Amino acid sequence: MTMRTSFFITVTALSLLAAACEDPTKGKAKATTENVTQTAQATTAAAATGTAYKFDAASSKIGWVGSKALGSKQEGSIATFNGTIHLVDGAPEKNSVTAEIDPASITSESAKLAEHLKSADFFDVEKFTKVTFASTGIKAGGEQGASHTVTGNLTMHGVTKAIVFPATIKVSGDQVLVNAEFAVNRKDFGINYPGKSDDLIRDEVLVKLTIAAKK
């Protein structure tokens, strides 16, 4: 084997390894979380006013992408969820959003992984039977070209955090359309399972929201 051939093989191998380990959250917006304040709780309780638009299950999707530091990524979705957007004066900034997700409906490309995600290592769905979100504010302008920034209280795995993430919101005829893609740190919600010592799982998971809510 010539030195040139050996060099080419080495570079190719390193390139393939880098591709296999690519972090799906790289370059994506990062959701920020903090402890929930009493003011935010009060805002949530008073938010459900305006015209109600219900999530349309056929046109909506919640997807996720996770990965390992030295391995491939895995994609999946949440099969069962519902929610309502309350729209005031046709203005997204006056929207309020509530949603409820069944973590036991999580899906994955690997059936074995999906079952593991339901276990006490991750979502512990027998103990924590639902994930909820209630917005506390929506303002114009968002990271990476999003039309808005959404703030709300997310309860997952028995932990409630105030979360902030970018989203593109559009009011079109009799429906409200919401698209968002952002990374969430699972450890912020007490989901700490690290994976095997030689096969570690990344902390951040990419969340993909496509929501169509109809009047």
JSON list of C-alpha atoms in Angstrom, two decimals:
[
{"chain": "A", "resi": 1, "resn": "MET", "atom": "CA", "xyz": [0.00, 0.00, 0.00]},
{"chain": "A", "resi": 2, "resn": "THR", "atom": "CA", "xyz": [1.44, 3.37, -0.98]},
{"chain": "A", "resi": 3, "resn": "MET", "atom": "CA", "xyz": [1.60, 6.31, 1.42]},
{"chain": "A", "resi": 4, "resn": "ARG", "atom": "CA", "xyz": [-0.86, 8.20, -0.78]},
{"chain": "A", "resi": 5, "resn": "THR", "atom": "CA", "xyz": [-3.37, 5.33, -0.68]},
{"chain": "A", "resi": 6, "resn": "SER", "atom": "CA", "xyz": [-2.98, 4.97, 3.08]},
{"chain": "A", "resi": 7, "resn": "PHE", "atom": "CA", "xyz": [-3.57, 8.70, 3.54]},
{"chain": "A", "resi": 8, "resn": "PHE", "atom": "CA", "xyz": [-6.69, 8.57, 1.36]},
{"chain": "A", "resi": 9, "resn": "ILE", "atom": "CA", "xyz": [-8.12, 5.64, 3.34]},
{"chain": "A", "resi": 10, "resn": "THR", "atom": "CA", "xyz": [-7.43, 7.40, 6.64]},
{"chain": "A", "resi": 11, "resn": "VAL", "atom": "CA", "xyz": [-9.12, 10.61, 5.52]},
{"chain": "A", "resi": 12, "resn": "THR", "atom": "CA", "xyz": [-12.12, 8.69, 4.17]},
{"chain": "A", "resi": 13, "resn": "ALA", "atom": "CA", "xyz": [-12.49, 6.73, 7.40]},
{"chain": "A", "resi": 14, "resn": "LEU", "atom": "CA", "xyz": [-12.35, 9.90, 9.49]},
{"chain": "A", "resi": 15, "resn": "SER", "atom": "CA", "xyz": [-14.92, 11.57, 7.24]},
{"chain": "A", "resi": 16, "resn": "LEU", "atom": "CA", "xyz": [-17.30, 8.63, 7.60]},
{"chain": "A", "resi": 17, "resn": "LEU", "atom": "CA", "xyz": [-16.85, 8.62, 11.37]},
{"chain": "A", "resi": 18, "resn": "ALA", "atom": "CA", "xyz": [-17.56, 12.35, 11.56]},
{"chain": "A", "resi": 19, "resn": "ALA", "atom": "CA", "xyz": [-20.71, 11.92, 9.47]},
{"chain": "A", "resi": 20, "resn": "ALA", "atom": "CA", "xyz": [-21.91, 9.05, 11.68]},
{"chain": "A", "resi": 21, "resn": "CYS", "atom": "CA", "xyz": [-21.42, 11.15, 14.82]},
{"chain": "A", "resi": 22, "resn": "GLU", "atom": "CA", "xyz": [-22.94, 14.37, 13.49]},
{"chain": "A", "resi": 23, "resn": "ASP", "atom": "CA", "xyz": [-25.10, 16.05, 16.09]},
{"chain": "A", "resi": 24, "resn": "PRO", "atom": "CA", "xyz": [-28.62, 16.64, 14.64]},
{"chain": "A", "resi": 25, "resn": "THR", "atom": "CA", "xyz": [-29.03, 19.69, 16.91]},
{"chain": "A", "resi": 26, "resn": "LYS", "atom": "CA", "xyz": [-25.92, 21.38, 15.51]},
{"chain": "A", "resi": 27, "resn": "GLY", "atom": "CA", "xyz": [-26.79, 24.80, 14.10]},
{"chain": "A", "resi": 28, "resn": "LYS", "atom": "CA", "xyz": [-30.39, 24.56, 15.35]},
{"chain": "A", "resi": 29, "resn": "ALA", "atom": "CA", "xyz": [-32.12, 26.93, 17.72]},
{"chain": "A", "resi": 30, "resn": "LYS", "atom": "CA", "xyz": [-31.73, 26.00, 21.40]},
{"chain": "A", "resi": 31, "resn": "ALA", "atom": "CA", "xyz": [-34.73, 26.19, 23.71]},
{"chain": "A", "resi": 32, "resn": "THR", "atom": "CA", "xyz": [-33.94, 27.85, 27.03]},
{"chain": "A", "resi": 33, "resn": "THR", "atom": "CA", "xyz": [-35.47, 26.73, 30.32]},
{"chain": "A", "resi": 34, "resn": "GLU", "atom": "CA", "xyz": [-35.74, 28.16, 33.81]},
{"chain": "A", "resi": 35, "resn": "ASN", "atom": "CA", "xyz": [-37.77, 27.65, 36.95]},
{"chain": "A", "resi": 36, "resn": "VAL", "atom": "CA", "xyz": [-41.42, 28.68, 36.76]},
{"chain": "A", "resi": 37, "resn": "THR", "atom": "CA", "xyz": [-42.39, 31.89, 38.57]},
{"chain": "A", "resi": 38, "resn": "GLN", "atom": "CA", "xyz": [-45.69, 32.59, 40.30]},
{"chain": "A", "resi": 39, "resn": "THR", "atom": "CA", "xyz": [-46.36, 35.34, 37.72]},
{"chain": "A", "resi": 40, "resn": "ALA", "atom": "CA", "xyz": [-46.00, 32.84, 34.88]},
{"chain": "A", "resi": 41, "resn": "GLN", "atom": "CA", "xyz": [-48.39, 30.44, 36.61]},
{"chain": "A", "resi": 42, "resn": "ALA", "atom": "CA", "xyz": [-50.99, 33.20, 36.97]},
{"chain": "A", "resi": 43, "resn": "THR", "atom": "CA", "xyz": [-50.56, 34.22, 33.32]},
{"chain": "A", "resi": 44, "resn": "THR", "atom": "CA", "xyz": [-51.18, 30.63, 32.24]},
{"chain": "A", "resi": 45, "resn": "ALA", "atom": "CA", "xyz": [-54.36, 30.36, 34.30]},
{"chain": "A", "resi": 46, "resn": "ALA", "atom": "CA", "xyz": [-55.82, 33.51, 32.72]},
{"chain": "A", "resi": 47, "resn": "ALA", "atom": "CA", "xyz": [-54.75, 32.84, 29.14]},
{"chain": "A", "resi": 48, "resn": "ALA", "atom": "CA", "xyz": [-57.65, 30.82, 27.66]},
{"chain": "A", "resi": 49, "resn": "THR", "atom": "CA", "xyz": [-59.63, 33.59, 25.95]},
{"chain": "A", "resi": 50, "resn": "GLY", "atom": "CA", "xyz": [-60.52, 34.29, 22.32]},
{"chain": "A", "resi": 51, "resn": "THR", "atom": "CA", "xyz": [-61.63, 31.99, 19.49]},
{"chain": "A", "resi": 52, "resn": "ALA", "atom": "CA", "xyz": [-60.64, 28.36, 20.00]},
{"chain": "A", "resi": 53, "resn": "TYR", "atom": "CA", "xyz": [-58.74, 26.46, 17.30]},
{"chain": "A", "resi": 54, "resn": "LYS", "atom": "CA", "xyz": [-58.28, 22.74, 17.97]},
{"chain": "A", "resi": 55, "resn": "PHE", "atom": "CA", "xyz": [-55.20, 20.80, 16.83]},
{"chain": "A", "resi": 56, "resn": "ASP", "atom": "CA", "xyz": [-56.04, 18.79, 13.71]},
{"chain": "A", "resi": 57, "resn": "ALA", "atom": "CA", "xyz": [-54.48, 15.36, 14.28]},
{"chain": "A", "resi": 58, "resn": "ALA", "atom": "CA", "xyz": [-54.40, 14.50, 10.57]},
{"chain": "A", "resi": 59, "resn": "SER", "atom": "CA", "xyz": [-52.37, 17.62, 9.69]},
{"chain": "A", "resi": 60, "resn": "SER", "atom": "CA", "xyz": [-50.21, 17.91, 12.80]},
{"chain": "A", "resi": 61, "resn": "LYS", "atom": "CA", "xyz": [-47.05, 16.12, 13.89]},
{"chain": "A", "resi": 62, "resn": "ILE", "atom": "CA", "xyz": [-44.63, 16.13, 16.78]},
{"chain": "A", "resi": 63, "resn": "GLY", "atom": "CA", "xyz": [-41.29, 14.64, 15.77]},
{"chain": "A", "resi": 64, "resn": "TRP", "atom": "CA", "xyz": [-37.96, 14.17, 17.53]},
{"chain": "A", "resi": 65, "resn": "VAL", "atom": "CA", "xyz": [-34.37, 13.31, 16.65]},
{"chain": "A", "resi": 66, "resn": "GLY", "atom": "CA", "xyz": [-31.89, 11.98, 19.20]},
{"chain": "A", "resi": 67, "resn": "SER", "atom": "CA", "xyz": [-28.32, 10.76, 18.79]},
{"chain": "A", "resi": 68, "resn": "LYS", "atom": "CA", "xyz": [-25.34, 9.13, 20.40]},
{"chain": "A", "resi": 69, "resn": "ALA", "atom": "CA", "xyz": [-21.94, 10.76, 20.64]},
{"chain": "A", "resi": 70, "resn": "LEU", "atom": "CA", "xyz": [-20.25, 7.91, 18.77]},
{"chain": "A", "resi": 71, "resn": "GLY", "atom": "CA", "xyz": [-23.18, 6.40, 16.93]},
{"chain": "A", "resi": 72, "resn": "SER", "atom": "CA", "xyz": [-26.09, 6.98, 14.63]},
{"chain": "A", "resi": 73, "resn": "LYS", "atom": "CA", "xyz": [-29.12, 9.18, 15.17]},
{"chain": "A", "resi": 74, "resn": "GLN", "atom": "CA", "xyz": [-32.64, 7.93, 15.80]},
{"chain": "A", "resi": 75, "resn": "GLU", "atom": "CA", "xyz": [-35.86, 9.62, 14.72]},
{"chain": "A", "resi": 76, "resn": "GLY", "atom": "CA", "xyz": [-39.40, 9.21, 15.92]},
{"chain": "A", "resi": 77, "resn": "SER", "atom": "CA", "xyz": [-42.64, 10.94, 16.77]},
{"chain": "A", "resi": 78, "resn": "ILE", "atom": "CA", "xyz": [-45.45, 11.24, 19.29]},
{"chain": "A", "resi": 79, "resn": "ALA", "atom": "CA", "xyz": [-48.58, 9.54, 18.04]},
{"chain": "A", "resi": 80, "resn": "THR", "atom": "CA", "xyz": [-51.16, 10.85, 20.52]},
{"chain": "A", "resi": 81, "resn": "PHE", "atom": "CA", "xyz": [-51.54, 14.51, 21.46]},
{"chain": "A", "resi": 82, "resn": "ASN", "atom": "CA", "xyz": [-54.14, 17.27, 21.48]},
{"chain": "A", "resi": 83, "resn": "GLY", "atom": "CA", "xyz": [-54.22, 20.98, 22.02]},
{"chain": "A", "resi": 84, "resn": "THR", "atom": "CA", "xyz": [-56.02, 24.28, 21.57]},
{"chain": "A", "resi": 85, "resn": "ILE", "atom": "CA", "xyz": [-54.90, 27.67, 20.31]},
{"chain": "A", "resi": 86, "resn": "HIS", "atom": "CA", "xyz": [-56.99, 30.62, 21.49]},
{"chain": "A", "resi": 87, "resn": "LEU", "atom": "CA", "xyz": [-56.72, 33.44, 18.98]},
{"chain": "A", "resi": 88, "resn": "VAL", "atom": "CA", "xyz": [-57.64, 37.04, 19.88]},
{"chain": "A", "resi": 89, "resn": "ASP", "atom": "CA", "xyz": [-58.21, 39.66, 17.16]},
{"chain": "A", "resi": 90, "resn": "GLY", "atom": "CA", "xyz": [-56.49, 37.44, 14.56]},
{"chain": "A", "resi": 91, "resn": "ALA", "atom": "CA", "xyz": [-53.09, 38.34, 16.04]},
{"chain": "A", "resi": 92, "resn": "PRO", "atom": "CA", "xyz": [-50.54, 35.59, 16.77]},
{"chain": "A", "resi": 93, "resn": "GLU", "atom": "CA", "xyz": [-49.05, 37.77, 19.55]},
{"chain": "A", "resi": 94, "resn": "LYS", "atom": "CA", "xyz": [-52.39, 37.47, 21.36]},
{"chain": "A", "resi": 95, "resn": "ASN", "atom": "CA", "xyz": [-52.51, 33.68, 20.97]},
{"chain": "A", "resi": 96, "resn": "SER", "atom": "CA", "xyz": [-52.49, 31.34, 23.91]},
{"chain": "A", "resi": 97, "resn": "VAL", "atom": "CA", "xyz": [-51.71, 27.66, 23.51]},
{"chain": "A", "resi": 98, "resn": "THR", "atom": "CA", "xyz": [-52.37, 24.59, 25.64]},
{"chain": "A", "resi": 99, "resn": "ALA", "atom": "CA", "xyz": [-51.35, 21.07, 24.70]},
{"chain": "A", "resi": 100, "resn": "GLU", "atom": "CA", "xyz": [-51.31, 17.59, 26.21]},
{"chain": "A", "resi": 101, "resn": "ILE", "atom": "CA", "xyz": [-49.12, 14.72, 25.02]},
{"chain": "A", "resi": 102, "resn": "ASP", "atom": "CA", "xyz": [-49.27, 11.00, 25.81]},
{"chain": "A", "resi": 103, "resn": "PRO", "atom": "CA", "xyz": [-45.62, 9.93, 26.29]},
{"chain": "A", "resi": 104, "resn": "ALA", "atom": "CA", "xyz": [-46.63, 6.28, 26.06]},
{"chain": "A", "resi": 105, "resn": "SER", "atom": "CA", "xyz": [-47.38, 6.91, 22.37]},
{"chain": "A", "resi": 106, "resn": "ILE", "atom": "CA", "xyz": [-43.75, 7.68, 21.52]},
{"chain": "A", "resi": 107, "resn": "THR", "atom": "CA", "xyz": [-42.53, 5.95, 18.36]},
{"chain": "A", "resi": 108, "resn": "SER", "atom": "CA", "xyz": [-39.07, 5.26, 16.97]},
{"chain": "A", "resi": 109, "resn": "GLU", "atom": "CA", "xyz": [-37.44, 3.69, 13.93]},
{"chain": "A", "resi": 110, "resn": "SER", "atom": "CA", "xyz": [-36.48, 0.93, 16.38]},
{"chain": "A", "resi": 111, "resn": "ALA", "atom": "CA", "xyz": [-39.32, -0.79, 18.26]},
{"chain": "A", "resi": 112, "resn": "LYS", "atom": "CA", "xyz": [-36.81, -1.85, 20.93]},
{"chain": "A", "resi": 113, "resn": "LEU", "atom": "CA", "xyz": [-35.74, 1.77, 21.46]},
{"chain": "A", "resi": 114, "resn": "ALA", "atom": "CA", "xyz": [-39.36, 2.94, 21.65]},
{"chain": "A", "resi": 115, "resn": "GLU", "atom": "CA", "xyz": [-40.00, 0.51, 24.51]},
{"chain": "A", "resi": 116, "resn": "HIS", "atom": "CA", "xyz": [-36.82, 1.61, 26.27]},
{"chain": "A", "resi": 117, "resn": "LEU", "atom": "CA", "xyz": [-37.88, 5.27, 25.99]},
{"chain": "A", "resi": 118, "resn": "LYS", "atom": "CA", "xyz": [-41.10, 4.40, 27.83]},
{"chain": "A", "resi": 119, "resn": "SER", "atom": "CA", "xyz": [-39.18, 2.82, 30.72]},
{"chain": "A", "resi": 120, "resn": "ALA", "atom": "CA", "xyz": [-37.96, 4.39, 33.97]},
{"chain": "A", "resi": 121, "resn": "ASP", "atom": "CA", "xyz": [-34.63, 5.13, 32.28]},
{"chain": "A", "resi": 122, "resn": "PHE", "atom": "CA", "xyz": [-36.34, 7.81, 30.20]},
{"chain": "A", "resi": 123, "resn": "PHE", "atom": "CA", "xyz": [-39.98, 8.97, 30.28]},
{"chain": "A", "resi": 124, "resn": "ASP", "atom": "CA", "xyz": [-41.21, 6.45, 32.90]},
{"chain": "A", "resi": 125, "resn": "VAL", "atom": "CA", "xyz": [-44.67, 6.52, 31.32]},
{"chain": "A", "resi": 126, "resn": "GLU", "atom": "CA", "xyz": [-46.33, 4.37, 33.99]},
{"chain": "A", "resi": 127, "resn": "LYS", "atom": "CA", "xyz": [-45.51, 7.01, 36.61]},
{"chain": "A", "resi": 128, "resn": "PHE", "atom": "CA", "xyz": [-45.71, 10.16, 34.46]},
{"chain": "A", "resi": 129, "resn": "THR", "atom": "CA", "xyz": [-48.72, 9.65, 32.22]},
{"chain": "A", "resi": 130, "resn": "LYS", "atom": "CA", "xyz": [-48.78, 12.96, 30.38]},
{"chain": "A", "resi": 131, "resn": "VAL", "atom": "CA", "xyz": [-46.70, 15.88, 29.15]},
{"chain": "A", "resi": 132, "resn": "THR", "atom": "CA", "xyz": [-48.37, 19.31, 29.20]},
{"chain": "A", "resi": 133, "resn": "PHE", "atom": "CA", "xyz": [-47.60, 22.74, 27.79]},
{"chain": "A", "resi": 134, "resn": "ALA", "atom": "CA", "xyz": [-49.30, 26.08, 28.44]},
{"chain": "A", "resi": 135, "resn": "SER", "atom": "CA", "xyz": [-48.04, 29.28, 26.84]},
{"chain": "A", "resi": 136, "resn": "THR", "atom": "CA", "xyz": [-47.44, 32.39, 28.92]},
{"chain": "A", "resi": 137, "resn": "GLY", "atom": "CA", "xyz": [-46.46, 34.76, 26.11]},
{"chain": "A", "resi": 138, "resn": "ILE", "atom": "CA", "xyz": [-45.84, 35.09, 22.38]},
{"chain": "A", "resi": 139, "resn": "LYS", "atom": "CA", "xyz": [-43.88, 37.96, 20.88]},
{"chain": "A", "resi": 140, "resn": "ALA", "atom": "CA", "xyz": [-43.01, 38.93, 17.32]},
{"chain": "A", "resi": 141, "resn": "GLY", "atom": "CA", "xyz": [-39.57, 38.00, 16.02]},
{"chain": "A", "resi": 142, "resn": "GLY", "atom": "CA", "xyz": [-37.60, 34.84, 16.56]},
{"chain": "A", "resi": 143, "resn": "GLU", "atom": "CA", "xyz": [-34.26, 33.13, 16.24]},
{"chain": "A", "resi": 144, "resn": "GLN", "atom": "CA", "xyz": [-33.10, 31.84, 12.84]},
{"chain": "A", "resi": 145, "resn": "GLY", "atom": "CA", "xyz": [-35.84, 33.56, 10.88]},
{"chain": "A", "resi": 146, "resn": "ALA", "atom": "CA", "xyz": [-38.81, 32.42, 12.97]},
{"chain": "A", "resi": 147, "resn": "SER", "atom": "CA", "xyz": [-41.74, 34.84, 13.01]},
{"chain": "A", "resi": 148, "resn": "HIS", "atom": "CA", "xyz": [-42.28, 34.60, 16.77]},
{"chain": "A", "resi": 149, "resn": "THR", "atom": "CA", "xyz": [-40.82, 33.55, 20.11]},
{"chain": "A", "resi": 150, "resn": "VAL", "atom": "CA", "xyz": [-43.02, 31.42, 22.37]},
{"chain": "A", "resi": 151, "resn": "THR", "atom": "CA", "xyz": [-42.71, 31.24, 26.15]},
{"chain": "A", "resi": 152, "resn": "GLY", "atom": "CA", "xyz": [-44.64, 28.73, 28.23]},
{"chain": "A", "resi": 153, "resn": "ASN", "atom": "CA", "xyz": [-44.66, 26.18, 31.02]},
{"chain": "A", "resi": 154, "resn": "LEU", "atom": "CA", "xyz": [-43.69, 22.64, 30.00]},
{"chain": "A", "resi": 155, "resn": "THR", "atom": "CA", "xyz": [-44.27, 19.77, 32.40]},
{"chain": "A", "resi": 156, "resn": "MET", "atom": "CA", "xyz": [-42.46, 16.55, 31.50]},
{"chain": "A", "resi": 157, "resn": "HIS", "atom": "CA", "xyz": [-41.23, 13.62, 33.57]},
{"chain": "A", "resi": 158, "resn": "GLY", "atom": "CA", "xyz": [-42.70, 15.30, 36.67]},
{"chain": "A", "resi": 159, "resn": "VAL", "atom": "CA", "xyz": [-40.67, 18.48, 36.17]},
{"chain": "A", "resi": 160, "resn": "THR", "atom": "CA", "xyz": [-42.15, 21.87, 35.21]},
{"chain": "A", "resi": 161, "resn": "LYS", "atom": "CA", "xyz": [-39.93, 24.45, 33.53]},
{"chain": "A", "resi": 162, "resn": "ALA", "atom": "CA", "xyz": [-40.56, 27.75, 31.78]},
{"chain": "A", "resi": 163, "resn": "ILE", "atom": "CA", "xyz": [-39.35, 27.17, 28.23]},
{"chain": "A", "resi": 164, "resn": "VAL", "atom": "CA", "xyz": [-38.63, 29.64, 25.42]},
{"chain": "A", "resi": 165, "resn": "PHE", "atom": "CA", "xyz": [-38.37, 28.61, 21.76]},
{"chain": "A", "resi": 166, "resn": "PRO", "atom": "CA", "xyz": [-38.74, 30.15, 18.27]},
{"chain": "A", "resi": 167, "resn": "ALA", "atom": "CA", "xyz": [-41.71, 29.33, 16.04]},
{"chain": "A", "resi": 168, "resn": "THR", "atom": "CA", "xyz": [-43.26, 30.47, 12.81]},
{"chain": "A", "resi": 169, "resn": "ILE", "atom": "CA", "xyz": [-46.96, 31.21, 13.33]},
{"chain": "A", "resi": 170, "resn": "LYS", "atom": "CA", "xyz": [-49.40, 32.01, 10.55]},
{"chain": "A", "resi": 171, "resn": "VAL", "atom": "CA", "xyz": [-53.12, 32.70, 10.67]},
{"chain": "A", "resi": 172, "resn": "SER", "atom": "CA", "xyz": [-54.66, 31.51, 7.41]},
{"chain": "A", "resi": 173, "resn": "GLY", "atom": "CA", "xyz": [-58.43, 31.50, 6.91]},
{"chain": "A", "resi": 174, "resn": "ASP", "atom": "CA", "xyz": [-60.01, 29.19, 9.48]},
{"chain": "A", "resi": 175, "resn": "GLN", "atom": "CA", "xyz": [-56.75, 27.73, 10.75]},
{"chain": "A", "resi": 176, "resn": "VAL", "atom": "CA", "xyz": [-53.58, 28.63, 12.64]},
{"chain": "A", "resi": 177, "resn": "LEU", "atom": "CA", "xyz": [-50.34, 27.05, 11.41]},
{"chain": "A", "resi": 178, "resn": "VAL", "atom": "CA", "xyz": [-47.32, 26.62, 13.69]},
{"chain": "A", "resi": 179, "resn": "ASN", "atom": "CA", "xyz": [-43.92, 25.28, 12.67]},
{"chain": "A", "resi": 180, "resn": "ALA", "atom": "CA", "xyz": [-40.96, 25.04, 15.01]},
{"chain": "A", "resi": 181, "resn": "GLU", "atom": "CA", "xyz": [-37.66, 23.20, 15.26]},
{"chain": "A", "resi": 182, "resn": "PHE", "atom": "CA", "xyz": [-35.44, 23.52, 18.31]},
{"chain": "A", "resi": 183, "resn": "ALA", "atom": "CA", "xyz": [-33.19, 21.55, 20.65]},
{"chain": "A", "resi": 184, "resn": "VAL", "atom": "CA", "xyz": [-34.21, 20.66, 24.22]},
{"chain": "A", "resi": 185, "resn": "ASN", "atom": "CA", "xyz": [-31.84, 19.42, 26.90]},
{"chain": "A", "resi": 186, "resn": "ARG", "atom": "CA", "xyz": [-33.52, 16.32, 28.34]},
{"chain": "A", "resi": 187, "resn": "LYS", "atom": "CA", "xyz": [-31.57, 16.65, 31.61]},
{"chain": "A", "resi": 188, "resn": "ASP", "atom": "CA", "xyz": [-33.44, 19.90, 32.33]},
{"chain": "A", "resi": 189, "resn": "PHE", "atom": "CA", "xyz": [-36.43, 17.61, 32.95]},
{"chain": "A", "resi": 190, "resn": "GLY", "atom": "CA", "xyz": [-34.65, 14.95, 34.94]},
{"chain": "A", "resi": 191, "resn": "ILE", "atom": "CA", "xyz": [-34.20, 12.49, 32.07]},
{"chain": "A", "resi": 192, "resn": "ASN", "atom": "CA", "xyz": [-30.61, 11.63, 32.90]},
{"chain": "A", "resi": 193, "resn": "TYR", "atom": "CA", "xyz": [-29.94, 8.14, 31.52]},
{"chain": "A", "resi": 194, "resn": "PRO", "atom": "CA", "xyz": [-26.46, 8.44, 29.96]},
{"chain": "A", "resi": 195, "resn": "GLY", "atom": "CA", "xyz": [-26.36, 5.32, 27.82]},
{"chain": "A", "resi": 196, "resn": "LYS", "atom": "CA", "xyz": [-23.53, 2.81, 27.98]},
{"chain": "A", "resi": 197, "resn": "SER", "atom": "CA", "xyz": [-20.08, 4.04, 28.95]},
{"chain": "A", "resi": 198, "resn": "ASP", "atom": "CA", "xyz": [-18.78, 3.44, 25.44]},
{"chain": "A", "resi": 199, "resn": "ASP", "atom": "CA", "xyz": [-21.99, 4.50, 23.70]},
{"chain": "A", "resi": 200, "resn": "LEU", "atom": "CA", "xyz": [-23.11, 7.74, 25.33]},
{"chain": "A", "resi": 201, "resn": "ILE", "atom": "CA", "xyz": [-26.39, 9.47, 24.45]},
{"chain": "A", "resi": 202, "resn": "ARG", "atom": "CA", "xyz": [-26.32, 13.20, 23.74]},
{"chain": "A", "resi": 203, "resn": "ASP", "atom": "CA", "xyz": [-28.20, 15.41, 26.17]},
{"chain": "A", "resi": 204, "resn": "GLU", "atom": "CA", "xyz": [-29.94, 17.53, 23.53]},
{"chain": "A", "resi": 205, "resn": "VAL", "atom": "CA", "xyz": [-32.86, 16.25, 21.48]},
{"chain": "A", "resi": 206, "resn": "LEU", "atom": "CA", "xyz": [-34.20, 17.99, 18.39]},
{"chain": "A", "resi": 207, "resn": "VAL", "atom": "CA", "xyz": [-37.95, 18.66, 18.53]},
{"chain": "A", "resi": 208, "resn": "LYS", "atom": "CA", "xyz": [-39.92, 19.25, 15.34]},
{"chain": "A", "resi": 209, "resn": "LEU", "atom": "CA", "xyz": [-43.43, 20.71, 15.55]},
{"chain": "A", "resi": 210, "resn": "THR", "atom": "CA", "xyz": [-45.90, 20.93, 12.69]},
{"chain": "A", "resi": 211, "resn": "ILE", "atom": "CA", "xyz": [-49.25, 22.05, 14.06]},
{"chain": "A", "resi": 212, "resn": "ALA", "atom": "CA", "xyz": [-52.42, 22.88, 12.15]},
{"chain": "A", "resi": 213, "resn": "ALA", "atom": "CA", "xyz": [-55.22, 24.09, 14.42]},
{"chain": "A", "resi": 214, "resn": "LYS", "atom": "CA", "xyz": [-58.71, 24.58, 13.00]},
{"chain": "A", "resi": 215, "resn": "LYS", "atom": "CA", "xyz": [-61.63, 26.68, 14.22]}
]
